[in-house]
Tab-separated table of C-alpha atoms and ligand atoms in Angstrom:
chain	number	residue	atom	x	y	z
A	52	UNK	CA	-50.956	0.621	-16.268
A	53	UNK	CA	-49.800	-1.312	-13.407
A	54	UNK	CA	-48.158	-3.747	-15.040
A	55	UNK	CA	-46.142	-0.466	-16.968
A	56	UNK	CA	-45.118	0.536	-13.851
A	57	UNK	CA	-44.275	-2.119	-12.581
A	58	UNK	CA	-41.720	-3.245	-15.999
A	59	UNK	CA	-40.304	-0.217	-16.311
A	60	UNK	CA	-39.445	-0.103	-12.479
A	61	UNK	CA	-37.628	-3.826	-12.934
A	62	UNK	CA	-36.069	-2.220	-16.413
A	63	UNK	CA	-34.405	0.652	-14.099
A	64	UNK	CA	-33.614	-1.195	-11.170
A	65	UNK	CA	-31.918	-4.193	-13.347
A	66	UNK	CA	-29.850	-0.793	-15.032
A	67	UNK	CA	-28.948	0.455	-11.647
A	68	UNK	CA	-27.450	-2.800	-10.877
A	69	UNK	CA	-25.981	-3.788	-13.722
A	70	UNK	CA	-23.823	-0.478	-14.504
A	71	UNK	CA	-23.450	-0.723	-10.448
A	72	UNK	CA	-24.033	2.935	-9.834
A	73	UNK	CA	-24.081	3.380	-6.491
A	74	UNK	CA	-23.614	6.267	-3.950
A	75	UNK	CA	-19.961	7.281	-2.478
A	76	UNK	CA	-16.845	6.704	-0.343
A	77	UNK	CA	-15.737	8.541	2.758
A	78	UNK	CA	-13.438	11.523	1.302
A	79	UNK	CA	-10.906	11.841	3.753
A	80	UNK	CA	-9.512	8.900	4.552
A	81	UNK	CA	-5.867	7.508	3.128
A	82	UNK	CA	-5.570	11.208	2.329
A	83	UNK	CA	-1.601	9.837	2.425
A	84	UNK	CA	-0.829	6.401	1.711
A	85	UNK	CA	-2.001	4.503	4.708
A	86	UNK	CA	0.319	2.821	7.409
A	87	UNK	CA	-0.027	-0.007	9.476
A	88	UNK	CA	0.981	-3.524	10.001
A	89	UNK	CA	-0.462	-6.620	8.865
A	90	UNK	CA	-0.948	-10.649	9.952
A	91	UNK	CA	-0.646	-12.236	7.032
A	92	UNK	CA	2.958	-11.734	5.517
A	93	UNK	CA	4.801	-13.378	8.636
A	94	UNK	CA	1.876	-15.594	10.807
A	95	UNK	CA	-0.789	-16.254	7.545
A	96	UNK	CA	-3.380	-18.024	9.679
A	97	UNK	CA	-1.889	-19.040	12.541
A	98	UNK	CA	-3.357	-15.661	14.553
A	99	UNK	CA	-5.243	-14.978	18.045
A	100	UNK	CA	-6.008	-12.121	20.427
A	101	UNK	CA	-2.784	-12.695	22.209
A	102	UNK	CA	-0.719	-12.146	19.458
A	103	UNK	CA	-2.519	-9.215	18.221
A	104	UNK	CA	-2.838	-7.481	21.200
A	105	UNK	CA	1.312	-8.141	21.587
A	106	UNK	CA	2.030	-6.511	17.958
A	107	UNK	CA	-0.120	-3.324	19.543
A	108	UNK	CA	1.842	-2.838	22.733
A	109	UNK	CA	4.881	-3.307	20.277
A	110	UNK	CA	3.606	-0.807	17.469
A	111	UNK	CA	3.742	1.687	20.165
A	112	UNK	CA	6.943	0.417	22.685
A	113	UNK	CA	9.258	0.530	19.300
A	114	UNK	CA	8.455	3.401	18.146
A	115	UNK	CA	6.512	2.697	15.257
A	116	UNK	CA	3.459	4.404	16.311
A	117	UNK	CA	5.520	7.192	16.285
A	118	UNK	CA	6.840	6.761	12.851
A	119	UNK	CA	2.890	7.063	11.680
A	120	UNK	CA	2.177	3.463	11.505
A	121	UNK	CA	-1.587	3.101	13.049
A	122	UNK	CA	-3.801	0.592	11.942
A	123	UNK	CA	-3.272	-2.648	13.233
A	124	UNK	CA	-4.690	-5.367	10.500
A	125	UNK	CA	-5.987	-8.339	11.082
A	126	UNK	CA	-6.111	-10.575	7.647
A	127	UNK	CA	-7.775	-14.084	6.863
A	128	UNK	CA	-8.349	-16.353	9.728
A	129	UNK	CA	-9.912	-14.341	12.268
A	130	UNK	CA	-13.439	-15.845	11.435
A	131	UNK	CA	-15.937	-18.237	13.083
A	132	UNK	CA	-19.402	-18.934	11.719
A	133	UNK	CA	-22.372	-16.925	10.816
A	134	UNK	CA	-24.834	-17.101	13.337
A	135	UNK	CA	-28.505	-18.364	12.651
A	136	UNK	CA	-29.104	-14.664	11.234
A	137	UNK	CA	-26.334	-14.188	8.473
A	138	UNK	CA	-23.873	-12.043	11.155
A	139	UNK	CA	-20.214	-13.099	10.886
A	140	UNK	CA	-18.737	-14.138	14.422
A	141	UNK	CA	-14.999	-14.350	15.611
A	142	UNK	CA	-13.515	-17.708	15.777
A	143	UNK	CA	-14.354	-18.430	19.861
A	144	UNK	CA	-10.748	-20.569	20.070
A	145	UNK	CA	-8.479	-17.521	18.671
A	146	UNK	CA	-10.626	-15.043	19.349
A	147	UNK	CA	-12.469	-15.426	22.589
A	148	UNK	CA	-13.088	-11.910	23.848
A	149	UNK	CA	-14.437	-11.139	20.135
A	150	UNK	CA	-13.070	-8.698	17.786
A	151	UNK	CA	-15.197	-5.301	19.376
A	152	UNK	CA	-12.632	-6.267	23.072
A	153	UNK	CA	-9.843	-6.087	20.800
A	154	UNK	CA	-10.989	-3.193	18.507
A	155	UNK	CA	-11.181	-1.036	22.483
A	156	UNK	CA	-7.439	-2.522	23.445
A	157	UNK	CA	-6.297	-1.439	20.289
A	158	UNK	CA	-7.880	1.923	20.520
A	159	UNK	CA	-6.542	2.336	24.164
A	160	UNK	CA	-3.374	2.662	22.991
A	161	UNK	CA	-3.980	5.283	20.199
A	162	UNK	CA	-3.875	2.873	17.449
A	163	UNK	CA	-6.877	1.862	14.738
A	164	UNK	CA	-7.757	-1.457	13.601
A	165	UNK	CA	-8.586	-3.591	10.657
A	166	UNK	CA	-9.831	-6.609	8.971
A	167	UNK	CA	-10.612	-8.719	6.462
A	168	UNK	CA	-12.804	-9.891	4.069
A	169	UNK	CA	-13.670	-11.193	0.535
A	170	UNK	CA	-16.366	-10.100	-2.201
A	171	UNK	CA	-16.419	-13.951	-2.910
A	172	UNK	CA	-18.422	-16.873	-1.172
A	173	UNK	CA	-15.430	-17.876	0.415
A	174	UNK	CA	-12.130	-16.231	1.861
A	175	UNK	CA	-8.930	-17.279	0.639
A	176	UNK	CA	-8.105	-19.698	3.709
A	177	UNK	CA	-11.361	-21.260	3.189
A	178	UNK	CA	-13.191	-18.666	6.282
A	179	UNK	CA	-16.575	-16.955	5.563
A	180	UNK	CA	-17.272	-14.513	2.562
A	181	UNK	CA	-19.009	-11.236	2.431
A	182	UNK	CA	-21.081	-12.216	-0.936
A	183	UNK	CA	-24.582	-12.209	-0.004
A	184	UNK	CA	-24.096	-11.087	3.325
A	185	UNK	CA	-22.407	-7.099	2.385
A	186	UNK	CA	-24.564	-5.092	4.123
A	187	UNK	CA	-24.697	-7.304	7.455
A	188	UNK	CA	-20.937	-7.650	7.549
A	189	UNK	CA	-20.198	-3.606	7.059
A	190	UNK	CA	-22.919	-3.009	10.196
A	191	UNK	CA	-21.075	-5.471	12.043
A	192	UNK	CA	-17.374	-3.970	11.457
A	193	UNK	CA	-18.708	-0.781	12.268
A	194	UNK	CA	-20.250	-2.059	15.672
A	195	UNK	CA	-17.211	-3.485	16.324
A	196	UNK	CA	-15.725	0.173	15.769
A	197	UNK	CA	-13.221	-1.339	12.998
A	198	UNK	CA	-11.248	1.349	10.938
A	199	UNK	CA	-9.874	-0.624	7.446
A	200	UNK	CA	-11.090	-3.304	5.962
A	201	UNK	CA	-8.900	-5.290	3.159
A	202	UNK	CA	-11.125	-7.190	0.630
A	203	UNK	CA	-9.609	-9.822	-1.088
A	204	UNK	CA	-10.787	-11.483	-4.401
A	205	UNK	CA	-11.327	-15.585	-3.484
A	206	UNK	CA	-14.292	-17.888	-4.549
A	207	UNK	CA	-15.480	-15.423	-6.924
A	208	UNK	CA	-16.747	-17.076	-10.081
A	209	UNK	CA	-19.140	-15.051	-11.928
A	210	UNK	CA	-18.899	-12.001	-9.901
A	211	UNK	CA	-18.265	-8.722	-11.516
A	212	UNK	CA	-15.201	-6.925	-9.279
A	213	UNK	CA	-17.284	-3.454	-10.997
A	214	UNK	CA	-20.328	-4.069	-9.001
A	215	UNK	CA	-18.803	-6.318	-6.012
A	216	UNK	CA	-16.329	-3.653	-4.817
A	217	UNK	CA	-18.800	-0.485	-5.301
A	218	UNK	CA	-21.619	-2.415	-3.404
A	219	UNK	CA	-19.012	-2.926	-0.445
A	220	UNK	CA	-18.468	0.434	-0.424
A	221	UNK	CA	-21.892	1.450	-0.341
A	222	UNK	CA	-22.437	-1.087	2.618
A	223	UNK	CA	-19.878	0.729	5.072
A	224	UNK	CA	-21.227	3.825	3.458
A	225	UNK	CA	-24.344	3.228	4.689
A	226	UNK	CA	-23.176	2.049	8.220
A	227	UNK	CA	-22.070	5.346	8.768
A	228	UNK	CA	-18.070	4.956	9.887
A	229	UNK	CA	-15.668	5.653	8.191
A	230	UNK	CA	-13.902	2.666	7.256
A	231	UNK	CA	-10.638	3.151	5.044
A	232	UNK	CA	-11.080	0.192	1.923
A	233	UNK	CA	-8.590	-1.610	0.964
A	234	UNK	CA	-9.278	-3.657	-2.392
A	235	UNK	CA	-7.267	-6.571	-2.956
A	236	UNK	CA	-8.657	-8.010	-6.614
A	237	UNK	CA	-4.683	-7.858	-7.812
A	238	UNK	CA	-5.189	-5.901	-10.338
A	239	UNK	CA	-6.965	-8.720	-12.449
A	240	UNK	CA	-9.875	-6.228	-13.826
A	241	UNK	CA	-7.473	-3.094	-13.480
A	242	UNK	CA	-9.086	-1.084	-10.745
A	243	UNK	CA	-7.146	1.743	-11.095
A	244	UNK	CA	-9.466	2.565	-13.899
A	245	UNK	CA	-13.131	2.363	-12.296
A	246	UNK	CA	-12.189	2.518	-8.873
A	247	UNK	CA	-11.059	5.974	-7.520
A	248	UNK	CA	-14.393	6.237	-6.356
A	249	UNK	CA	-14.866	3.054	-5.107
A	250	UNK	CA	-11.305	1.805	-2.690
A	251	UNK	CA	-8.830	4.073	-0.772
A	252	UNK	CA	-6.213	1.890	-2.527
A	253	UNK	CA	-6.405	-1.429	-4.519
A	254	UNK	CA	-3.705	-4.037	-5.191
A	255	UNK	CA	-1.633	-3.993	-8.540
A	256	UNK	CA	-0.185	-7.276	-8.825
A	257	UNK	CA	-0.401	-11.298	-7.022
A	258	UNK	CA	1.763	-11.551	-3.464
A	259	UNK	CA	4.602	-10.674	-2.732
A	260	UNK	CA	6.985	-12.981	-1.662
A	261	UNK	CA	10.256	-12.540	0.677
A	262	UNK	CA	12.537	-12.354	-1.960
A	263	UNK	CA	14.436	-9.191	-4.262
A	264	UNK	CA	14.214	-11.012	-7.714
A	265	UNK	CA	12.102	-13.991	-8.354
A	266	UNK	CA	13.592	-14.889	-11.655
A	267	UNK	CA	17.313	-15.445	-9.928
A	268	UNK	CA	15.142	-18.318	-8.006
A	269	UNK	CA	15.528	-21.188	-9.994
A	270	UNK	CA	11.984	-22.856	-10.088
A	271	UNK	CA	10.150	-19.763	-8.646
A	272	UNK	CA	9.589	-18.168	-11.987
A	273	UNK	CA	6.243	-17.694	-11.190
A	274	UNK	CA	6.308	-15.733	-8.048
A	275	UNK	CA	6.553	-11.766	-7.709
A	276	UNK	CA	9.389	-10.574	-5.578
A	277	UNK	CA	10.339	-7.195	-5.186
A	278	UNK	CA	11.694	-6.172	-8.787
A	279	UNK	CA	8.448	-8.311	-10.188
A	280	UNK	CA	6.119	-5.988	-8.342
A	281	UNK	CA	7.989	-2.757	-9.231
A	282	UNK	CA	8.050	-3.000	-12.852
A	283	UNK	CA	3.984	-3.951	-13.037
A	284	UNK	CA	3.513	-1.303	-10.523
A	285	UNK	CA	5.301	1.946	-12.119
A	286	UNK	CA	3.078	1.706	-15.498
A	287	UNK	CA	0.541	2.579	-13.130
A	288	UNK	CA	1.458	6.052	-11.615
A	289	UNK	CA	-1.010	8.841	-13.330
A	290	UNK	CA	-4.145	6.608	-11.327
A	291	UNK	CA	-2.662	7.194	-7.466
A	292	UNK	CA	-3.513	9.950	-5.559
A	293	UNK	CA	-4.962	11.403	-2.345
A	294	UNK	CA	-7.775	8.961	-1.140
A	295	UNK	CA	-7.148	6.089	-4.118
A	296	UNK	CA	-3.504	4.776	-3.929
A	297	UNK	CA	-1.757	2.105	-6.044
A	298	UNK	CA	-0.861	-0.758	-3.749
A	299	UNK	CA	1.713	-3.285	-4.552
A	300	UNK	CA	1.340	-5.206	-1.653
A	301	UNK	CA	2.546	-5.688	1.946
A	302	UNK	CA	5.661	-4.784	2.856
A	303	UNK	CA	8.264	-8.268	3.794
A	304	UNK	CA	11.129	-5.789	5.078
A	305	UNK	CA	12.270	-7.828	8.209
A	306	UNK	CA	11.076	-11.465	7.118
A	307	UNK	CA	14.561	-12.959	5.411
A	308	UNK	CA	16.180	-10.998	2.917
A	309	UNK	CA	19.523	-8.979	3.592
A	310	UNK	CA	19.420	-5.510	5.033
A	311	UNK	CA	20.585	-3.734	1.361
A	312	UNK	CA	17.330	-5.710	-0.498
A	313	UNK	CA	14.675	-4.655	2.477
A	314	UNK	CA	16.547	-0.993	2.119
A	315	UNK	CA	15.650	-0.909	-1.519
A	316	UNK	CA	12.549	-2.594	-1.061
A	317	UNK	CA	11.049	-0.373	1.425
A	318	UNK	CA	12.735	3.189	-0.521
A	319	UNK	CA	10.756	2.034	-3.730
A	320	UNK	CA	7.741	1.479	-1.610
A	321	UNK	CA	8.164	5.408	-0.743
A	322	UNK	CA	9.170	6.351	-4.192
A	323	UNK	CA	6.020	5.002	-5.462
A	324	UNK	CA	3.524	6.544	-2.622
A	325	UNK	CA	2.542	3.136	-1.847
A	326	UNK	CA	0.711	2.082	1.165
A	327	UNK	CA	3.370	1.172	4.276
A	328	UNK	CA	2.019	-2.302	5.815
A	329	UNK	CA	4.662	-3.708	7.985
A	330	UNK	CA	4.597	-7.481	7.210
A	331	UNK	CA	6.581	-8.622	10.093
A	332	UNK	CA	7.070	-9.717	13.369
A	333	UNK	CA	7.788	-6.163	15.152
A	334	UNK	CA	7.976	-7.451	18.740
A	335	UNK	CA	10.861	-9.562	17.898
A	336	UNK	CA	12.685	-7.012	14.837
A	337	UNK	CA	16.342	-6.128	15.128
A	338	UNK	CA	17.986	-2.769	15.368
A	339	UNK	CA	18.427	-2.649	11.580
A	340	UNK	CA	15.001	-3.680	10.348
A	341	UNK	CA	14.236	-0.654	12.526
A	342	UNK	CA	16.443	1.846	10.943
A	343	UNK	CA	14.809	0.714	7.975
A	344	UNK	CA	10.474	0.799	9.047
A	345	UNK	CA	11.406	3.888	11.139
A	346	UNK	CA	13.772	6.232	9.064
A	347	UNK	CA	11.851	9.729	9.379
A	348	UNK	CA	12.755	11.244	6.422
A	349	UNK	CA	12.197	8.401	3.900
A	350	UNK	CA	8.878	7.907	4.934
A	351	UNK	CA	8.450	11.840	4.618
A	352	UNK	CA	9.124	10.967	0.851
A	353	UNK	CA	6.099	8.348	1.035
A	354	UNK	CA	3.856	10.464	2.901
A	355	UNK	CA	4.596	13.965	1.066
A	356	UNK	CA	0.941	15.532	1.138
A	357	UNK	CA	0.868	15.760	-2.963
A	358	UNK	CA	0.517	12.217	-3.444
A	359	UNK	CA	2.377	11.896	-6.320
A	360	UNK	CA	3.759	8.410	-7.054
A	361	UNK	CA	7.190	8.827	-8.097
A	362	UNK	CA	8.208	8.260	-12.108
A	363	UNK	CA	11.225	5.727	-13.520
A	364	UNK	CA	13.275	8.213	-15.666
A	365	UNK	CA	15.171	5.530	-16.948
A	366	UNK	CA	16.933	2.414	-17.077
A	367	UNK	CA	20.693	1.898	-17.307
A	368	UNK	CA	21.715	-0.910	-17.269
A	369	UNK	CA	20.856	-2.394	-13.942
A	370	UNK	CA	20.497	1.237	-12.480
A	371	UNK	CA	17.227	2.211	-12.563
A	372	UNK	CA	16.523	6.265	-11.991
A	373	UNK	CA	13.884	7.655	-10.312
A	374	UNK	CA	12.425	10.822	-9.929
A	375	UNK	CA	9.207	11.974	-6.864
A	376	UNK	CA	7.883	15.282	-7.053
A	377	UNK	CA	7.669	16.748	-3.512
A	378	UNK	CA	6.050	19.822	-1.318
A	379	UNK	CA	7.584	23.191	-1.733
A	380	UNK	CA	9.521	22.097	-5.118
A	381	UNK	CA	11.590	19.469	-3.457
A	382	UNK	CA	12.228	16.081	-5.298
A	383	UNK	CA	13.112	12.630	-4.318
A	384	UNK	CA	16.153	11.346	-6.450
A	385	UNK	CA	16.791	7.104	-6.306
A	386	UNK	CA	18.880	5.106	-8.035
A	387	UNK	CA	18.041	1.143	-7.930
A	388	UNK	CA	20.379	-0.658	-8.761
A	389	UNK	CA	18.618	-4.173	-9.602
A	390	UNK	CA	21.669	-6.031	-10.450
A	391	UNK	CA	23.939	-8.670	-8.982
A	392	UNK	CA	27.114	-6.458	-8.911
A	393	UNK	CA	28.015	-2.479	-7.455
A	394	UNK	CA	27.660	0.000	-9.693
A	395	UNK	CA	29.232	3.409	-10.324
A	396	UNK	CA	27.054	5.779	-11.694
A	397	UNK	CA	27.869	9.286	-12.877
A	398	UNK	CA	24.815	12.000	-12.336
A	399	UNK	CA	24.933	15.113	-14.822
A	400	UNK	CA	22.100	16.383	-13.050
A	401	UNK	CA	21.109	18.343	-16.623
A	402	UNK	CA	19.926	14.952	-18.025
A	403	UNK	CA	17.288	14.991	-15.406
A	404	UNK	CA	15.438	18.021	-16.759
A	405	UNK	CA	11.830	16.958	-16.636
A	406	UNK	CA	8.112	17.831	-17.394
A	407	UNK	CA	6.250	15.452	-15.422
A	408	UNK	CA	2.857	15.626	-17.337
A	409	UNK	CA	1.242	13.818	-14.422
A	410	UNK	CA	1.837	16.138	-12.065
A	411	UNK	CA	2.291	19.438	-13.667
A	412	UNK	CA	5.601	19.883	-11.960
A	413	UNK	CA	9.133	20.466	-13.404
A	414	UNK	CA	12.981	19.954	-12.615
A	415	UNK	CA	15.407	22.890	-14.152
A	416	UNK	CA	18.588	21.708	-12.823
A	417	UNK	CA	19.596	24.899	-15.422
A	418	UNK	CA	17.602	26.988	-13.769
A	419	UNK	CA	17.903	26.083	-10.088
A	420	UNK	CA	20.675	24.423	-8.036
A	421	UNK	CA	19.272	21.874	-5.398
A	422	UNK	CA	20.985	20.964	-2.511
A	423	UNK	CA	21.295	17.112	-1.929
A	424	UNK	CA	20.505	14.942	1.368
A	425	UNK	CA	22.027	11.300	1.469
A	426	UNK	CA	18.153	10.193	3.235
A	427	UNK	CA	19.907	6.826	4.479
A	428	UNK	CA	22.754	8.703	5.860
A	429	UNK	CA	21.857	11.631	6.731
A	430	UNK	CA	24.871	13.780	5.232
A	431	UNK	CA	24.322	16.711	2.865
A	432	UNK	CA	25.995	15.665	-0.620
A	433	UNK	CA	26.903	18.929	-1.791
A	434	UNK	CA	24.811	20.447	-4.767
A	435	UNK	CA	23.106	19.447	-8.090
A	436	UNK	CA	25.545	22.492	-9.555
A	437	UNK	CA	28.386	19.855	-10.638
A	438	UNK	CA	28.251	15.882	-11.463
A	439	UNK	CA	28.401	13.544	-8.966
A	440	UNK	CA	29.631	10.045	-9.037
A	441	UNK	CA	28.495	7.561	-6.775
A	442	UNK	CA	28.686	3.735	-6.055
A	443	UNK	CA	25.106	2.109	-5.858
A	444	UNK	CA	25.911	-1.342	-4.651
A	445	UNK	CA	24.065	-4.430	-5.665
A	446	UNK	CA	20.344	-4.689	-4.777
A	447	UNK	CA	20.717	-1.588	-2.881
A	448	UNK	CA	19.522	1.918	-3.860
A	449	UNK	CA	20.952	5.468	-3.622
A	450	UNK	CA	18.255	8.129	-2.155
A	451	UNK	CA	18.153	12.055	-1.950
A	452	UNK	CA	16.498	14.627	-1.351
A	453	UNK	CA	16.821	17.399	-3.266
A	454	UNK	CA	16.154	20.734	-2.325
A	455	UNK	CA	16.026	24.422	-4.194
A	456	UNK	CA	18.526	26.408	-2.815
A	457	UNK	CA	17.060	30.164	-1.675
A	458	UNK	CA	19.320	33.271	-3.804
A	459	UNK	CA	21.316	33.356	-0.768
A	460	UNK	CA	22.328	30.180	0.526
A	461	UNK	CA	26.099	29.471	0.272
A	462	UNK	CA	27.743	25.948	-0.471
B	172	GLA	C1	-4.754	-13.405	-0.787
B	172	GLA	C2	-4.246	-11.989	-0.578
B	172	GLA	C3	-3.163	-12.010	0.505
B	172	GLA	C4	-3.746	-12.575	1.791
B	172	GLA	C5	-4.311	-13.965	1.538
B	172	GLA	C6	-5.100	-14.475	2.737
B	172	GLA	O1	-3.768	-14.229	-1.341
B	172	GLA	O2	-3.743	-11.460	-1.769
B	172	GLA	O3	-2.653	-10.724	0.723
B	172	GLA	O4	-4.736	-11.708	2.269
B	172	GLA	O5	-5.208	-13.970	0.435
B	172	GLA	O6	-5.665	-15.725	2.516
């Protein structure tokens, strides 16, 4: 009898694990995309306290705070050892007041903090991984008050990203604060099936690098620049919502490539309600980058509270048309235009009669007349009630918003 017991508890524990059924998330985090900033796109390892704590009093002096960016996000590199128990330290050099001093400076100033990690044995610099140690390492973020934790995909031979990412969850779960999760597997095992349970958002392609088109670098076929990540990324828009958000990667606006490609790099970023993690060195930005990170009313687009990622109507050529349902039947009209030369593009607004089957919401340019808002200028474009002809230049978009007119609203 005992021995019954005993095989048919190992038979259901062994199921537990191996269909990795485990308990929940926290529901309200990343109920928009998040926003923050990140180490890794601009100083990879080469990070310390100093630094960090300069990129805080800077996320607040330029007015990004402001804006809605909050988290400030440690990535790989921050790590020491383990101590003689299994608890991850901070490396003493870079790190010598330890992370929980610079979790309270952060906090001071009305910002949140994050960090990183890997499901593997190793991160991808070569630091400390969580496998093995889960449990220990989410008690230890959460006593050192940490709000987001990325969790990258390194040194992971024959782990299953299905049970590794769920039993992270379950870890800060269980040590009780919330902790927004930020998977970063790149989309090898397709998370945005299994995981809208599981991550807050998870990453859809490799890195980005700082440049618009990778295949117009000779030699860097390889790489994923901006148009790379865009066309893996919008297959992908019926999985993103509220709480579980498509990622495709860190944003490089500001790091090297000309004002028009970080303009259309950082608009598609909104278009497709993707997570806004500044990538660059913000104590140090000029006044453009700025205009860019901080334009009000484009991240409004990103951050619309229906969380719906925005659809490519179609591709023209180079022009590439897309279409974001908003609040309040508003939508967000863009026009990429991914080639080398300006284009002018003529919009009969009746073309862009849609059902979005995703989202349950519909255009009737018939039906209704929309007023439209140049959202990197600022001036009102007339209405959708006749064509419009406009120049989108090269690797530069065209954005609007678009809203119903009320019965008796004159233009
Ligand atoms: C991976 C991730 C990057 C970054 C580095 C750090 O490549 O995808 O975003 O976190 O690791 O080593």
């Amino acid at each position: 009898m005992i021995r019954f017991v005993k095989n048919f508890l190992s038979i259901a524990f062994a199921a537990i694990i191996s269909t990795c059924v485990y308990g929940q998330k926290f529901d309200s985090l990343a109920l928009t995309p998040q926003m923050g900033w990140n180490s890794w796109n601009k100083f990879a390892c080469d990070i310390n306290e100093d630094l960090i704590k300069s990129i805080a009093d800077a996320m607040v002096s330029s007015g990004l705070k402001d804006a809605g960016y909050i988290y400030v996000n440690l990535d790989d590199c921050w790590h020491g050892k383990r101590d003689s128990l299994g608890f991850i330290t901070a490396d003493p050099v870079r790190f010598p007041h330890g992370i929980k001093a610079l979790a309270d400076y952060i906090h001071k100033k009305g910002l949140k903090i994050g960090i990183y990690s890997d499901a593997g044995r190793k991160t991808c610099a070569g630091r400390p991984g969580s496998l093995g140690h889960e449990y220990q390492d989410a008690l230890t973020y959460a006593k050192w008050n940490i709000d987001y934790l990325k969790y990258d995909w390194c040194y992971t031979k024959d782990v299953n990203p299905r049970c590794a990412y769920p039993l992270m969850r379950d870890a800060l779960y269980s040590a009780g604060r919330p902790i927004l999760f930020s998977m970063c597997e790149w989309g090898s095992d397709k998370p945005w099936e299994w995981a809208a349970d599981v991550g807050n958002s998870w990453r859809t392609t490799g890195d980005i690098s700082c440049v618009f088109d990778a295949a117009d670098n000779k030699g860097n076929y390889k790489r994923l620049g901006v148009v790379q990540i865009i066309n893996k990324n919008a297959a992908l828009r019926k999985f993103a919502g509220p709480g579980h958000w498509n990622d495709p990667d860190m944003l490089e606006v500001g790091n090297g490539m000309p004002i028009n490609e970080d303009r259309a790099h950082f608009t598609m970023w909104c278009m497709m309600a993707a997570p806004l993690i500044l990538g660059n060195d913000i104590r140090s930005m000029n006044e453009a980058t700025r205009e860019i990170i901080e334009n009000k009313s484009v991240i409004a687009i990103d951050q619309d509270k229906l969380g719906i990622q925005g659809l490519r109507f179609e591709i023209k050529d180079s022009v590439q048309v897309w279409l974001k349902p908003l609040e309040n039947g508003n939508w967000a009209f863009c026009l990429l235009n991914t080639g080398k030369r300006d284009k002018t593009f003529d919009i009969f607004w009746q073309k862009y009669n849609l059902e979005d089957n995703v989202s349950g919401l519909s255009t009737s340019f018939y039906k209704e007349i929309y007023s439209i808002t140049n959202l990197w200028n600022g001036k009102n474009c007339g209405t959708t009630a006749k064509k419009c002809t406009v120049i989108v230049p090269a690797h530069d978009v065209v954005l609007y918003r678009l809203v119903p007119l009320k019965k008796n609203d004159c233009f």
